[in-house]
mmCIF file of C-alpha atoms in Angstrom:
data_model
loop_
_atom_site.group_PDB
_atom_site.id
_atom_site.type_symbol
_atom_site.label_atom_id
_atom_site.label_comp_id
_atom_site.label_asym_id
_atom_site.label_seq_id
_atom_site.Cartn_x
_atom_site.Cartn_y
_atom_site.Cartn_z
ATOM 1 C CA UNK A 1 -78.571 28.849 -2.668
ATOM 2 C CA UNK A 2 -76.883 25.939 -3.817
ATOM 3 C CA UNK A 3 -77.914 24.520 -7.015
ATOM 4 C CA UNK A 4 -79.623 20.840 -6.963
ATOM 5 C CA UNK A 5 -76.592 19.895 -9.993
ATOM 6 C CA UNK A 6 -74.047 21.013 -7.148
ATOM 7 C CA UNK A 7 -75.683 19.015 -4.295
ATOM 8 C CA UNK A 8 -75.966 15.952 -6.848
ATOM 9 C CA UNK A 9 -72.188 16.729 -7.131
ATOM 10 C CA UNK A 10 -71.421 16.576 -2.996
ATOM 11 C CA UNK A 11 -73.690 13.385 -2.678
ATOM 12 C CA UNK A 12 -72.325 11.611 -5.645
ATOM 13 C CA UNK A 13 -68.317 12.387 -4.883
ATOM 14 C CA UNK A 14 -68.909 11.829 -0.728
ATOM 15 C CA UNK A 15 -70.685 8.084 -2.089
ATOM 16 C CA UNK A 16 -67.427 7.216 -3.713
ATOM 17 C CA UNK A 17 -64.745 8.830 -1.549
ATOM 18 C CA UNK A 18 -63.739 6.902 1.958
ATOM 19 C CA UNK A 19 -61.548 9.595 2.536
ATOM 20 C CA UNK A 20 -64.406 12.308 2.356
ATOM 21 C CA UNK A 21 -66.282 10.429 4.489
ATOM 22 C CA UNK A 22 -63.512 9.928 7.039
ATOM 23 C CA UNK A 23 -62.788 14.201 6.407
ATOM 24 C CA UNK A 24 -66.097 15.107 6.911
ATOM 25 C CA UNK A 25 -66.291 12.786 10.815
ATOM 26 C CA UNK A 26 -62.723 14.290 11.694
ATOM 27 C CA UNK A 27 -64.193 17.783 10.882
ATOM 28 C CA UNK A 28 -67.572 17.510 12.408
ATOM 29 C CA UNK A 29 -65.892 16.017 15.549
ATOM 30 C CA UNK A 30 -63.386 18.602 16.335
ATOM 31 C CA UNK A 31 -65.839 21.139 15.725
ATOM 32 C CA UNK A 32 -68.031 19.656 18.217
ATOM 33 C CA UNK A 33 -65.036 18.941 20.569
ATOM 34 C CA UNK A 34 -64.574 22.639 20.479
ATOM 35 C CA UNK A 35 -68.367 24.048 20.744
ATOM 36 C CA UNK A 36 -68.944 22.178 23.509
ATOM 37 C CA UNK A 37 -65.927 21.625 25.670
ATOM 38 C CA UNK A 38 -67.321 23.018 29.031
ATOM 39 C CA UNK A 39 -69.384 19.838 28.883
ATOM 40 C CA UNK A 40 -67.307 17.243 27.857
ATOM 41 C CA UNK A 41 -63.806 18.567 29.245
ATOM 42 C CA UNK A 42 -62.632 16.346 32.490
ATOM 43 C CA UNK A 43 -61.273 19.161 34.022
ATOM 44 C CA UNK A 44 -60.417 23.008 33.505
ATOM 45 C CA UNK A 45 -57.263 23.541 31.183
ATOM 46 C CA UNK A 46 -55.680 25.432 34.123
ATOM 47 C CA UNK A 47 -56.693 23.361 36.905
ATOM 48 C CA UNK A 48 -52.892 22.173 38.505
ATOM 49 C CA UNK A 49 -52.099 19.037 40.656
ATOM 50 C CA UNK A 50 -48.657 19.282 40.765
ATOM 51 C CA UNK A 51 -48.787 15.836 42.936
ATOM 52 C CA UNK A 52 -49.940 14.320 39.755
ATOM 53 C CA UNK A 53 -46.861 15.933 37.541
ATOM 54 C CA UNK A 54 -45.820 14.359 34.151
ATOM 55 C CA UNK A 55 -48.775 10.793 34.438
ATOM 56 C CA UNK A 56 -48.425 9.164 31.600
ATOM 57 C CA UNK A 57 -51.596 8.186 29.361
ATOM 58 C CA UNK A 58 -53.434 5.054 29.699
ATOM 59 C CA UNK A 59 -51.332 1.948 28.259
ATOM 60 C CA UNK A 60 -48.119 3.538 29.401
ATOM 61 C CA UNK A 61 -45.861 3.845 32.845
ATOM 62 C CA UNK A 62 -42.564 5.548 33.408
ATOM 63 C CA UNK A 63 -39.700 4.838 35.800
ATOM 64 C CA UNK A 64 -37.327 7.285 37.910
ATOM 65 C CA UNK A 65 -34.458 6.848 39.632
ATOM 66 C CA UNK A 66 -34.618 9.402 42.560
ATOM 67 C CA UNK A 67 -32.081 10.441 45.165
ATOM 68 C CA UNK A 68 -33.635 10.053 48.592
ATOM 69 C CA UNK A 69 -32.711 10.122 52.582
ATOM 70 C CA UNK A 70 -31.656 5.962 53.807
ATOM 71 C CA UNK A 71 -33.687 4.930 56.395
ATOM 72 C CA UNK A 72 -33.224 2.441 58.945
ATOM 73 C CA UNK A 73 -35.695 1.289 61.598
ATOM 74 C CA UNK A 74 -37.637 4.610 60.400
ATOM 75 C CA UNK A 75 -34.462 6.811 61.460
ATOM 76 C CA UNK A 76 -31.963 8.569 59.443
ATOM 77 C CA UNK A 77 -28.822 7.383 58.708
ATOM 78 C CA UNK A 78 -25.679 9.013 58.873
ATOM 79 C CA UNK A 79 -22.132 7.958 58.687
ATOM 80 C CA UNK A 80 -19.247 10.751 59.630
ATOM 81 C CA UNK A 81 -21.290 13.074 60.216
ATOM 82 C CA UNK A 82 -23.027 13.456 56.763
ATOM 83 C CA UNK A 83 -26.821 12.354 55.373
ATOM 84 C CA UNK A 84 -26.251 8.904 53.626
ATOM 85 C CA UNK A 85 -28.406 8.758 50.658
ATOM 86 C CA UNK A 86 -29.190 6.115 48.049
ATOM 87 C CA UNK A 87 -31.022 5.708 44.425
ATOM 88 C CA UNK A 88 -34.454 5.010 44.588
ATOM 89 C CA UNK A 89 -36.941 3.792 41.206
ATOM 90 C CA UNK A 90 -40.217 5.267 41.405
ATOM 91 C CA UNK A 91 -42.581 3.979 38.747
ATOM 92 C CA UNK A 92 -45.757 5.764 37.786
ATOM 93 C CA UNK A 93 -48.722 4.317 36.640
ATOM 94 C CA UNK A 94 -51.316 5.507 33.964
ATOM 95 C CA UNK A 95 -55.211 6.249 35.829
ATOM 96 C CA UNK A 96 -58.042 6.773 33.573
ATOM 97 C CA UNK A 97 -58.711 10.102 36.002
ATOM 98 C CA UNK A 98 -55.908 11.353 32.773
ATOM 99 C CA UNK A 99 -56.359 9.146 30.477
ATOM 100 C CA UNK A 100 -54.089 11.332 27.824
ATOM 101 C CA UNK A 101 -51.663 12.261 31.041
ATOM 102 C CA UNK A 102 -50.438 14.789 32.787
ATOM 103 C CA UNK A 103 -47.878 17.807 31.588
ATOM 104 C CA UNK A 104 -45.307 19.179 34.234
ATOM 105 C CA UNK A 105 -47.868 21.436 36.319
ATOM 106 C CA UNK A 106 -50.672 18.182 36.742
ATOM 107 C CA UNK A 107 -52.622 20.280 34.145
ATOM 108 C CA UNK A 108 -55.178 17.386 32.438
ATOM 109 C CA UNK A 109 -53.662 17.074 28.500
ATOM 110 C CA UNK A 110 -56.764 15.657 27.454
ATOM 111 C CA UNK A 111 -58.752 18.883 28.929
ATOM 112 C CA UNK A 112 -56.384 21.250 27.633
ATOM 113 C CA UNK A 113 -56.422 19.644 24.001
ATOM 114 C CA UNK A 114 -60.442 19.740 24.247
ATOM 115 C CA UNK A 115 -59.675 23.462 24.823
ATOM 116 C CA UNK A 116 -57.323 24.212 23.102
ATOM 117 C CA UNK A 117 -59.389 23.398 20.053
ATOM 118 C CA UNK A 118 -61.015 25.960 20.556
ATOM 119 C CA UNK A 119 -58.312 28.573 20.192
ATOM 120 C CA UNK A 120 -56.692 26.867 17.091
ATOM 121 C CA UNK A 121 -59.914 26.367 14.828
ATOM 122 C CA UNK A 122 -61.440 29.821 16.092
ATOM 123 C CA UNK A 123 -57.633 31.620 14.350
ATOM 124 C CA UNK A 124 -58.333 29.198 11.658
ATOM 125 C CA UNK A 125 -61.523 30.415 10.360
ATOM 126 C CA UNK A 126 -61.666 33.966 11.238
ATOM 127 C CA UNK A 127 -58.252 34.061 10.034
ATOM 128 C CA UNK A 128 -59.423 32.310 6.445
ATOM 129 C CA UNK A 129 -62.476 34.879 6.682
ATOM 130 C CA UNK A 130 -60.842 37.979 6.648
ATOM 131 C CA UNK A 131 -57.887 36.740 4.189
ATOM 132 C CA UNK A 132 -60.417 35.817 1.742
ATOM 133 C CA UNK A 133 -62.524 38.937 2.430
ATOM 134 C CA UNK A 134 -59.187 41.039 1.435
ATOM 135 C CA UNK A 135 -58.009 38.610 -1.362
ATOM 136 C CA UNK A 136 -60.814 37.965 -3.213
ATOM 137 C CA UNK A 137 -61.796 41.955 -3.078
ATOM 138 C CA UNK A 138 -58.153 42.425 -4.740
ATOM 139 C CA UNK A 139 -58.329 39.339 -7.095
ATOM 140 C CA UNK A 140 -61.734 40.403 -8.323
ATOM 141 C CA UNK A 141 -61.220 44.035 -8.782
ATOM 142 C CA UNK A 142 -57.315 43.211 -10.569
ATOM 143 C CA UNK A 143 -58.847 40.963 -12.611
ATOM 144 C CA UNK A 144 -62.376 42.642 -13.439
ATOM 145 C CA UNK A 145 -59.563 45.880 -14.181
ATOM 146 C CA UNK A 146 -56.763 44.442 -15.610
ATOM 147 C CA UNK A 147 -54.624 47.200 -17.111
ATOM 148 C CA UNK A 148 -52.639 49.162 -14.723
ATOM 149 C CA UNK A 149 -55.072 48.108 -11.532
ATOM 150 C CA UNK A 150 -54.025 44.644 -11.965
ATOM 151 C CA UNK A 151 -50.354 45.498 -12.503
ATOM 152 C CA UNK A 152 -50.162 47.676 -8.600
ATOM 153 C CA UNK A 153 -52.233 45.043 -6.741
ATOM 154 C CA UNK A 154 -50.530 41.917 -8.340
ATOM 155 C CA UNK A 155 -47.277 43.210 -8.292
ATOM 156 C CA UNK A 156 -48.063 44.147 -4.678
ATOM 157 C CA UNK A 157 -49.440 40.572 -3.913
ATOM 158 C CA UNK A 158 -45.402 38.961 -5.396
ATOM 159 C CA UNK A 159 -44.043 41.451 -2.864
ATOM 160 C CA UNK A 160 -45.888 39.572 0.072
ATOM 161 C CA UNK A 161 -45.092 36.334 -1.458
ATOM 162 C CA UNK A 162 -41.432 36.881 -1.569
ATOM 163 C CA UNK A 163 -41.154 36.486 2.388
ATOM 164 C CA UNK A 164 -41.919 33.165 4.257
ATOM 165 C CA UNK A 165 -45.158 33.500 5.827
ATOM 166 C CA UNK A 166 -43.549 32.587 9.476
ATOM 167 C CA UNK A 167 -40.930 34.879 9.073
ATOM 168 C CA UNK A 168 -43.185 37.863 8.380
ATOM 169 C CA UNK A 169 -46.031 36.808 10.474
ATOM 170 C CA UNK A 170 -42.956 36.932 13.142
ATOM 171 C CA UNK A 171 -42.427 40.275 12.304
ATOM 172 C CA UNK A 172 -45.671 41.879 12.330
ATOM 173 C CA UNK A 173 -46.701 40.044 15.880
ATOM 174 C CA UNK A 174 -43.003 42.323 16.803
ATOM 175 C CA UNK A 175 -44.663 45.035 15.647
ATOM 176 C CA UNK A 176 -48.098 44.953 16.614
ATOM 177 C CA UNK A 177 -47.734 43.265 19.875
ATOM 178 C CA UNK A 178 -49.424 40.469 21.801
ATOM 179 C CA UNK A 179 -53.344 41.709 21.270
ATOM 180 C CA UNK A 180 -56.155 39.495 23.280
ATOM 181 C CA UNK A 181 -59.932 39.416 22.489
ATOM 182 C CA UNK A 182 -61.741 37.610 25.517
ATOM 183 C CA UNK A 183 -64.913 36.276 23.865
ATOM 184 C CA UNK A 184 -67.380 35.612 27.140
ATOM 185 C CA UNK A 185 -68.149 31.470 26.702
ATOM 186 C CA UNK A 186 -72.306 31.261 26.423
ATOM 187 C CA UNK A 187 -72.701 28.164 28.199
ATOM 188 C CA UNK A 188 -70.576 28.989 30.876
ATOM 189 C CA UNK A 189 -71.900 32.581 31.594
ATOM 190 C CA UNK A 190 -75.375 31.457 31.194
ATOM 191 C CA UNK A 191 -74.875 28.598 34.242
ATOM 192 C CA UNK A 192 -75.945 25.834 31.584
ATOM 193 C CA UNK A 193 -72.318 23.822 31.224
ATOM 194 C CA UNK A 194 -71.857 24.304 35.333
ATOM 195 C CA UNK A 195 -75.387 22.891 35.883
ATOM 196 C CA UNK A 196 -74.488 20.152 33.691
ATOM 197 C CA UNK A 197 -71.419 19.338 35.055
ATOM 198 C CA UNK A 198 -72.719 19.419 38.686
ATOM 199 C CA UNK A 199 -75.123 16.960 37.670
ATOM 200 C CA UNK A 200 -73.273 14.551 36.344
ATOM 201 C CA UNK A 201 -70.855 14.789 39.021
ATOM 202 C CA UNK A 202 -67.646 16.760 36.804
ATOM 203 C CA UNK A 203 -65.854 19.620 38.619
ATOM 204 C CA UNK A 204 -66.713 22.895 37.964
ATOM 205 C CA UNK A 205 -65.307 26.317 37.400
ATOM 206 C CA UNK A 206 -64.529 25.983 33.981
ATOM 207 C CA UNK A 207 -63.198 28.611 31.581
ATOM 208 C CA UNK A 208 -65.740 31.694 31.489
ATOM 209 C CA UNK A 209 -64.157 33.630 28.310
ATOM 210 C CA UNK A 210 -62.322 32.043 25.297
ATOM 211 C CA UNK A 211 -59.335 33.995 24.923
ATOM 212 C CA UNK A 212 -58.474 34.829 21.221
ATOM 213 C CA UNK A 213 -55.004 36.080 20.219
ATOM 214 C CA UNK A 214 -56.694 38.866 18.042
ATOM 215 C CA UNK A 215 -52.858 39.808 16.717
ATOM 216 C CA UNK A 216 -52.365 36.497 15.415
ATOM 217 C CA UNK A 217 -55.849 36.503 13.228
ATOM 218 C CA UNK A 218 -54.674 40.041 11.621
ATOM 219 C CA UNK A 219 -51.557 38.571 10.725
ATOM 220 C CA UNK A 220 -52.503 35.239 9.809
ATOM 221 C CA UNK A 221 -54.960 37.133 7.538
ATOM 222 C CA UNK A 222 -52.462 39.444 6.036
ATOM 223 C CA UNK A 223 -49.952 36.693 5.289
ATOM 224 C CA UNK A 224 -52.418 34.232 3.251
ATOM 225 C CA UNK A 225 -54.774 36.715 1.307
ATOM 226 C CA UNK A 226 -52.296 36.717 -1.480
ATOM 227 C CA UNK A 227 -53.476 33.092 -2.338
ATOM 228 C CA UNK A 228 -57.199 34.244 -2.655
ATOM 229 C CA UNK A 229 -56.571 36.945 -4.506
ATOM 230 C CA UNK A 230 -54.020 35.286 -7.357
ATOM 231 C CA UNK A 231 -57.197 32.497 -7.399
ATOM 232 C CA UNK A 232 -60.054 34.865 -7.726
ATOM 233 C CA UNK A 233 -57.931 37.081 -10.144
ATOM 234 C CA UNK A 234 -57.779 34.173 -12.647
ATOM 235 C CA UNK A 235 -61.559 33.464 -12.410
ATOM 236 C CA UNK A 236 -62.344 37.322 -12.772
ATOM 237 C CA UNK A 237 -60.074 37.442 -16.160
ATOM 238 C CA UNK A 238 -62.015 34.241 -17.554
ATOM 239 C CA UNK A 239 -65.220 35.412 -16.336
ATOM 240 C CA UNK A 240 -65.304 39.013 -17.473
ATOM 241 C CA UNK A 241 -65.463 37.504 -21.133
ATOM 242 C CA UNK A 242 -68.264 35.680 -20.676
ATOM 243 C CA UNK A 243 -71.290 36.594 -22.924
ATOM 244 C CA UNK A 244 -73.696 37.257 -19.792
ATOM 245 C CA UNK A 245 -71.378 39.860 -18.209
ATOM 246 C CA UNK A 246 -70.760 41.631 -20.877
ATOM 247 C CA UNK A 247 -74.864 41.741 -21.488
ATOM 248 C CA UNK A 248 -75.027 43.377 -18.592
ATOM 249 C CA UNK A 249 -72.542 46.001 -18.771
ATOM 250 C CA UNK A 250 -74.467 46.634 -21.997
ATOM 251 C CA UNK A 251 -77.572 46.983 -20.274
ATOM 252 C CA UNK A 252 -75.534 49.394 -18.145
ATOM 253 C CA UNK A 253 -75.298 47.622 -14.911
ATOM 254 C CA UNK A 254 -72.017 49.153 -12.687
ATOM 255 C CA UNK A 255 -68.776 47.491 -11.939
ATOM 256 C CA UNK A 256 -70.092 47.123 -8.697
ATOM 257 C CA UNK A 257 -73.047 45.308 -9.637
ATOM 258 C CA UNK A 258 -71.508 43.147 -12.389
ATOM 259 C CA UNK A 259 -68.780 42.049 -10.017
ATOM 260 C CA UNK A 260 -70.909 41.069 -7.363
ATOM 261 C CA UNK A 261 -74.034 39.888 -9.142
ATOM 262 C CA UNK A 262 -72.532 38.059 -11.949
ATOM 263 C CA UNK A 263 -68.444 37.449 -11.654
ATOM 264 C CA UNK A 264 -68.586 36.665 -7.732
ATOM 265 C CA UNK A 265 -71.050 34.006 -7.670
ATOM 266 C CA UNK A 266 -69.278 32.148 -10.983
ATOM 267 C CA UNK A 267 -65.819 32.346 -9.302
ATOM 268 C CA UNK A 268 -66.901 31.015 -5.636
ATOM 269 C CA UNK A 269 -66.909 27.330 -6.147
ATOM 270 C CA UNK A 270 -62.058 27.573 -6.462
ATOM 271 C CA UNK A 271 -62.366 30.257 -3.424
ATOM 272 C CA UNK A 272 -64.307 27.570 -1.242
ATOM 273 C CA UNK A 273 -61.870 25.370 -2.341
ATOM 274 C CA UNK A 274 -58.884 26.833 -1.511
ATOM 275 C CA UNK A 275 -60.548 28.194 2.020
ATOM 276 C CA UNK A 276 -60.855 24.930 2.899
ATOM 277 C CA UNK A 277 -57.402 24.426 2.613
ATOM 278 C CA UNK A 278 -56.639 27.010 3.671
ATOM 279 C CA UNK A 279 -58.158 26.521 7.398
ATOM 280 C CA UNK A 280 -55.497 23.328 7.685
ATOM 281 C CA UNK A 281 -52.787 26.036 6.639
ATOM 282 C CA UNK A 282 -53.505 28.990 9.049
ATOM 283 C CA UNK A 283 -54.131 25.940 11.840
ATOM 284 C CA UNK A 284 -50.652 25.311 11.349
ATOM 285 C CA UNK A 285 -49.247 28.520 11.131
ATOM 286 C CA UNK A 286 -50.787 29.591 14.415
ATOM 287 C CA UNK A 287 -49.578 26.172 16.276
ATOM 288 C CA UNK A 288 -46.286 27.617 15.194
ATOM 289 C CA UNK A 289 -46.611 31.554 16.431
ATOM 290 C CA UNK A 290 -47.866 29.816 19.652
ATOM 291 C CA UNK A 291 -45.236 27.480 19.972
ATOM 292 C CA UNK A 292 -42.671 30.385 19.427
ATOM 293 C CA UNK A 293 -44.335 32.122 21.946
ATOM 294 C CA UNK A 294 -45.851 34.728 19.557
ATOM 295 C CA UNK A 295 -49.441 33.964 20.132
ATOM 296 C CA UNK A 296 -50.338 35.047 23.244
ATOM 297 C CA UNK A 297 -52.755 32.325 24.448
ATOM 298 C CA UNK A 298 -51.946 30.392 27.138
ATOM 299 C CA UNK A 299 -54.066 27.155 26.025
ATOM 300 C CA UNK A 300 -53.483 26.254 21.802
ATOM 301 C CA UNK A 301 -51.909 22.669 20.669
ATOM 302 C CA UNK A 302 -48.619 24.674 19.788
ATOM 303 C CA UNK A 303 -48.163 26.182 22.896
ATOM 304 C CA UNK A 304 -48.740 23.037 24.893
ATOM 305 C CA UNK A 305 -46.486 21.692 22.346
ATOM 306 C CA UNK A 306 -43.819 23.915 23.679
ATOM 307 C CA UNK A 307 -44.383 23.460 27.495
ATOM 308 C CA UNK A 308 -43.541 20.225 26.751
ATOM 309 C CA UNK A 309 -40.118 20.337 25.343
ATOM 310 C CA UNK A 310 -38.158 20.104 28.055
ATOM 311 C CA UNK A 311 -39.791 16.886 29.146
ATOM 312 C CA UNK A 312 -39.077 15.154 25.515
ATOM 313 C CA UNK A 313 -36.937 12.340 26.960
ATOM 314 C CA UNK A 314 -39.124 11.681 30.130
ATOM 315 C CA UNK A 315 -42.443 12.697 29.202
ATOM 316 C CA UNK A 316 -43.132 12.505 25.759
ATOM 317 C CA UNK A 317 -46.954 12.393 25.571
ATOM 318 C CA UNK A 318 -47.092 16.333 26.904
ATOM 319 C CA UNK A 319 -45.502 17.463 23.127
ATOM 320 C CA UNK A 320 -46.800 14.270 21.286
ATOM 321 C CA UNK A 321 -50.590 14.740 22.141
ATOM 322 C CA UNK A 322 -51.442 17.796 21.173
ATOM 323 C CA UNK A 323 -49.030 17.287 18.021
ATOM 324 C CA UNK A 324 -50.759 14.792 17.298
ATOM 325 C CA UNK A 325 -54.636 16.783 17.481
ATOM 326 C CA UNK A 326 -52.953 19.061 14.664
ATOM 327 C CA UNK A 327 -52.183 16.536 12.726
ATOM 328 C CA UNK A 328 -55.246 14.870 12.640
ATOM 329 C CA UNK A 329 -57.414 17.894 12.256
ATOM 330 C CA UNK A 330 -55.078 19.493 9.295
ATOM 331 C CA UNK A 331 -55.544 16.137 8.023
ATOM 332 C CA UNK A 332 -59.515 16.067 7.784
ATOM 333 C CA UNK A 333 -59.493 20.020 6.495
ATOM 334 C CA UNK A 334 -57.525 18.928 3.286
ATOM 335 C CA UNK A 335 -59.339 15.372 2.775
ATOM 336 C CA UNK A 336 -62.816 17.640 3.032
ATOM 337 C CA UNK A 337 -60.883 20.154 0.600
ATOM 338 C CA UNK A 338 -60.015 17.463 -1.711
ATOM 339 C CA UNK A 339 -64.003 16.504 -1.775
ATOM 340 C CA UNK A 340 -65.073 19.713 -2.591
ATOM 341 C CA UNK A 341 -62.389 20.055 -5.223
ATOM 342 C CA UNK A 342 -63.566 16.888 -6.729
ATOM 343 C CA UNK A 343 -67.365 17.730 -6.555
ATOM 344 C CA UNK A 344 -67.380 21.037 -7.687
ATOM 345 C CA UNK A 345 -64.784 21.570 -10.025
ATOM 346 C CA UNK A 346 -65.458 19.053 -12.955
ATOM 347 C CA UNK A 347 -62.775 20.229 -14.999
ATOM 348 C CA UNK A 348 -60.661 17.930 -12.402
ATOM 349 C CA UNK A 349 -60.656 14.089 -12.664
ATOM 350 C CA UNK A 350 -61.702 12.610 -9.349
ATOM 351 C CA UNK A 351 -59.535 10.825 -6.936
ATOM 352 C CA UNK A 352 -61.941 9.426 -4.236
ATOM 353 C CA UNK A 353 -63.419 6.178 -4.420
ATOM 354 C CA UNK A 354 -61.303 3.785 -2.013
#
């Protein structure tokens, strides 16, 4: 339960910080961009229209100079024997049928970024799950320990940090191989998103499983649980002194209990913290592996990202749009962190109130 002083904390910091506020709507909206994107996504993420191709996004046009067949009086021309051709400039218009464009298959960007939400938050919080589940069971137990305990698993957790986390997440997707886990999509399978979308007149046959790259999350996980485990470490070493846990190893309560019962709950407000953070971070580091080709899933912000580098100097918005989604929900992860940090920490001074 939270504590009434802690919620005092949240309300009083979130008054005074703009940025919170602004955190908390980013947050809050791309969560509920992803939850419910069979209702609000135009299309499918892999519905194609290759007439379509490369539209640009409302406010913008392109022009093309194309190489076509002369005409004349409806007939072809042709001078010594050979097709005469001649440079044509096709413009294309933005419609609000796309109104974030088109990529290079007539794929919808704004459908695919709704989607591909999905993907990129899911690997960012099962990701920061299981690294903190392994961290902070190392950090506590080194630090609860200390001795020769803390020297193997800290010594073990400067190993890890001595390799970039992209290089070595590289390596252990080499390894391990591109693993899927299709999670079945509720409102889909239960007929409630297609009903909707019938109604309201939106095409159907959306998505019916969200397709997870379940290699990525294990190695995601194993790259960033060092970071939870040096935090909870320190918080176990200042904690252990405390008067009330040594009380009750006195009263001959086990490690076990102690740790989780008294040193856990005293050392969770940094770990919330730093998961927080730590969301934006594995967000990132998967938009990477998918953009790399690593991942595995066919709709994330990276690999979109990728699909559209090839069309950098005539279609810009297929790279810029989702680039642009990571950005902004990285962003409201480490404004919310920052709120937390200044609400429940008040050992730190803090620096909301715009």
């Amino acid at each position: 339960m939270i504590s009434e002083r802690t919620r005092r904390n949240l309300r009083r910091e979130l008054q005074r910080s703009l940025l919170a506020k602004i955190g908390i709507v980013v947050v809050v909206f791309m969560l509920a961009m992803a939850i419910f994107a069979p209702f609000i996504s135009p299309y499918s993420p892999g519905q194609q229209n290759l007439e379509n191709a490369r539209q640009p996004p409302i406010g913008f046009s392109t022009k093309e100079t194309k190489e076509v067949t002369k005409m004349e009086n409806g007939s072809v021309v042709i001078e010594n024997g050979q097709v005469v051709t001649e440079e044509q400039t096709v413009y294309t218009n933005a419609t609000f049928a796309h109104p974030l464009g088109t990529d290079g298959n007539g794929r919808d960007i704004l459908s695919r970024i709704i989607y591909g939400a999905r993907t990129s938050i899911l690997v960012g919080l099962f990701g920061t799950s299981l690294a903190a589940l392994i961290g902070v069971l190392v950090g506590l137990s080194a630090g609860f320990y200390r001795g020769r305990v803390d020297d193997v698993l800290m010594r073990g957790a400067d190993i890890m940090l001595a390799f970039p986390s992209l290089v070595l997440a590289i390596a252990l997707v080499g390894v391990w191989g591109q693993a899927q886990a299709p999670i079945p999509d509720p409102f889909v399978v239960s007929g409630i998103a297609p009903a909707f979308r019938s109604a309201v007149g939106l095409p159907t046959g959306m998505p019916e499983t969200v397709v997870l790259p379940g290699t990525v999350i294990v190695v995601v996980a194993l790259v960033n649980w060092v970071w939870f485990a040096r935090v909870s470490r320190g918080e176990a070493l200042s904690i252990r002194e405390e008067e009330y846990v040594k009380a009750a190893r006195a009263l001959g309560a086990s490690d076990g209990r102690t740790v989780l019962r008294h040193v856990l709950p005293n050392a969770i407000t940094p770990i919330l913290v730093l998961a927080t953070i730590q969301v934006a971070a594995i967000i990132l580091l998967e938009s990477a592996l998918s953009f790399l080709g690593f991942s595995g899933a066919d709709v994330s912000w990276g690999f979109d990202i990728a699909l559209g580098r090839q069309y950098q100097s005539t279609a810009w918005w297929i790279s810029t749009m989702p680039g642009l989604a990571i950005v902004v929900t990285v962003i409201g992860l480490n404004l919310v962190g920052d709120w937390l940090r200044d609400a429940l920490d008040p050992g730190i001074e803090g620096e909301g109130g715009v």
